[in-house]
GROMACS .gro file of C-alpha atoms in nm:
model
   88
    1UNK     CA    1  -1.397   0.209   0.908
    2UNK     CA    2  -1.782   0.333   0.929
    3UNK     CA    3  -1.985   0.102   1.172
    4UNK     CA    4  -2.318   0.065   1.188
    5UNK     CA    5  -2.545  -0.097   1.433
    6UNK     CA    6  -2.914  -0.219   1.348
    7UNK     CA    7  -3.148  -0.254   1.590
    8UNK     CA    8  -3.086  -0.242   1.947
    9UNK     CA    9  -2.794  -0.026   2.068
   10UNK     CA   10  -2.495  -0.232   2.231
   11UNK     CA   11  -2.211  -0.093   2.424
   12UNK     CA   12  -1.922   0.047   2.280
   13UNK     CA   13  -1.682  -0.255   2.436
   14UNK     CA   14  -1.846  -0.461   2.242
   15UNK     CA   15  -1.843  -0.268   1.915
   16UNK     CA   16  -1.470  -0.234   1.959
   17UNK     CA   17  -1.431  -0.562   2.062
   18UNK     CA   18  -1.631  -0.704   1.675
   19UNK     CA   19  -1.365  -0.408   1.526
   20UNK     CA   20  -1.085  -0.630   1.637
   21UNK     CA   21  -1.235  -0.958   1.588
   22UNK     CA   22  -1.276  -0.808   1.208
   23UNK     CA   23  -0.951  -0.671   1.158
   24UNK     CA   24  -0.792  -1.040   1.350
   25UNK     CA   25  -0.943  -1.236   1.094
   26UNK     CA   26  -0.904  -1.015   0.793
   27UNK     CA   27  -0.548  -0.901   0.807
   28UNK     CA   28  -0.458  -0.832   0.463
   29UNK     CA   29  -0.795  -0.646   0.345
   30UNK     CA   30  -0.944  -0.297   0.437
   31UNK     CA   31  -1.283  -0.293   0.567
   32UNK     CA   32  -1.473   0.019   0.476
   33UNK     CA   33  -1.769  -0.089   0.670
   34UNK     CA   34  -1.903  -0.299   0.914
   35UNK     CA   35  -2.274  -0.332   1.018
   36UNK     CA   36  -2.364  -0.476   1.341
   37UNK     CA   37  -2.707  -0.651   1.375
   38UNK     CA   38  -2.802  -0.770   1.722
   39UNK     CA   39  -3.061  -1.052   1.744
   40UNK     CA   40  -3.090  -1.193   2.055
   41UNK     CA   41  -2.824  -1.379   2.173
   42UNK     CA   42  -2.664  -1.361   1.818
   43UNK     CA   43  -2.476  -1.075   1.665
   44UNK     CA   44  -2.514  -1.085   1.272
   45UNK     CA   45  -2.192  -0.937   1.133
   46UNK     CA   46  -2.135  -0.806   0.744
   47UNK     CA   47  -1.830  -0.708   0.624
   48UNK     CA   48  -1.799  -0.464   0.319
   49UNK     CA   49  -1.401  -0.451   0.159
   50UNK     CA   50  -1.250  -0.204  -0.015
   51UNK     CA   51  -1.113  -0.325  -0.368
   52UNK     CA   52  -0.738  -0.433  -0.395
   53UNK     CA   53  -0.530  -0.240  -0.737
   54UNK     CA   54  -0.478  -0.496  -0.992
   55UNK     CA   55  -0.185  -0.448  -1.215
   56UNK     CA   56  -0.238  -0.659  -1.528
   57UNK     CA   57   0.073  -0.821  -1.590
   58UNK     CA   58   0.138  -0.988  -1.969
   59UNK     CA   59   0.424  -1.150  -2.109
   60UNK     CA   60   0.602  -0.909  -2.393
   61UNK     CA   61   0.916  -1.012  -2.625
   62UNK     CA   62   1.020  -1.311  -2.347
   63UNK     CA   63   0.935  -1.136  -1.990
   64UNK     CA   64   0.710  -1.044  -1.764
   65UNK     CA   65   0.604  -0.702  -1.730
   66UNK     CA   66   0.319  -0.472  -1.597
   67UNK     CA   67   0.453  -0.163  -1.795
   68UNK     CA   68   0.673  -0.071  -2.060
   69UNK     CA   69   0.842   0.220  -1.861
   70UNK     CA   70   1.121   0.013  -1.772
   71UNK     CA   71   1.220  -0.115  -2.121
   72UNK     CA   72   1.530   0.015  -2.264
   73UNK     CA   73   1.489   0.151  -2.659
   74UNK     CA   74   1.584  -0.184  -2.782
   75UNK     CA   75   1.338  -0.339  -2.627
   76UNK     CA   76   1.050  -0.048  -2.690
   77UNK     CA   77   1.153  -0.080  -3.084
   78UNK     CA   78   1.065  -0.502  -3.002
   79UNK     CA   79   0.701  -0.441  -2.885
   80UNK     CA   80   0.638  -0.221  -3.152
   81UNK     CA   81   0.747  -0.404  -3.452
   82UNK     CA   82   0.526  -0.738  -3.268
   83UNK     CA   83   0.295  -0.853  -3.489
   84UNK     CA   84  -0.055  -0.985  -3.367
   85UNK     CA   85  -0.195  -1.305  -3.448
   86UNK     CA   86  -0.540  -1.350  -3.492
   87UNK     CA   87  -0.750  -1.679  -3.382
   88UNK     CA   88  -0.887  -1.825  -3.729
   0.00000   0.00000   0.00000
């Protein structure tokens, strides 16, 4: 995680101490950077996330699926003899 701090410098306790706070509150996302902007009393924090995969996931001849790879030949020969309907 890159960290940056605007303004005036602040120990490195405390810098570690916002890296846990961040990763406490956030546990399930990956922070690729942090910038730390004293003012005052007040510590401004911002957050930037790194983007989560998607898989698209689409129902195909009865199931759910995310890929084809896992379709057996009878079921490859079912998606390609679908036919699409178009919206009129």
């Amino acid at each position: 995680m890159k960290v940056e701090v605007i303004g005036q410098q602040i120990p490195q306790q405390e810098i570690d101490a916002y890296i846990a706070r961040a990763k406490e509150m956030y546990p399930d996302k990956i922070i690729n950077k942090m910038t730390i902007t004293p003012d005052g009393d007040f510590v401004d924090l911002k957050y930037e996330f790194a983007d989560i995969p998607f898989d698209r996931v689409r129902r195909i001849t009865g199931y759910l699926v995310g890929s084809l790879d896992r379709f057996n030949n009878g079921k490859r020969a079912e998606v390609e003899d679908r036919v699409t309907h178009g919206i009129q």
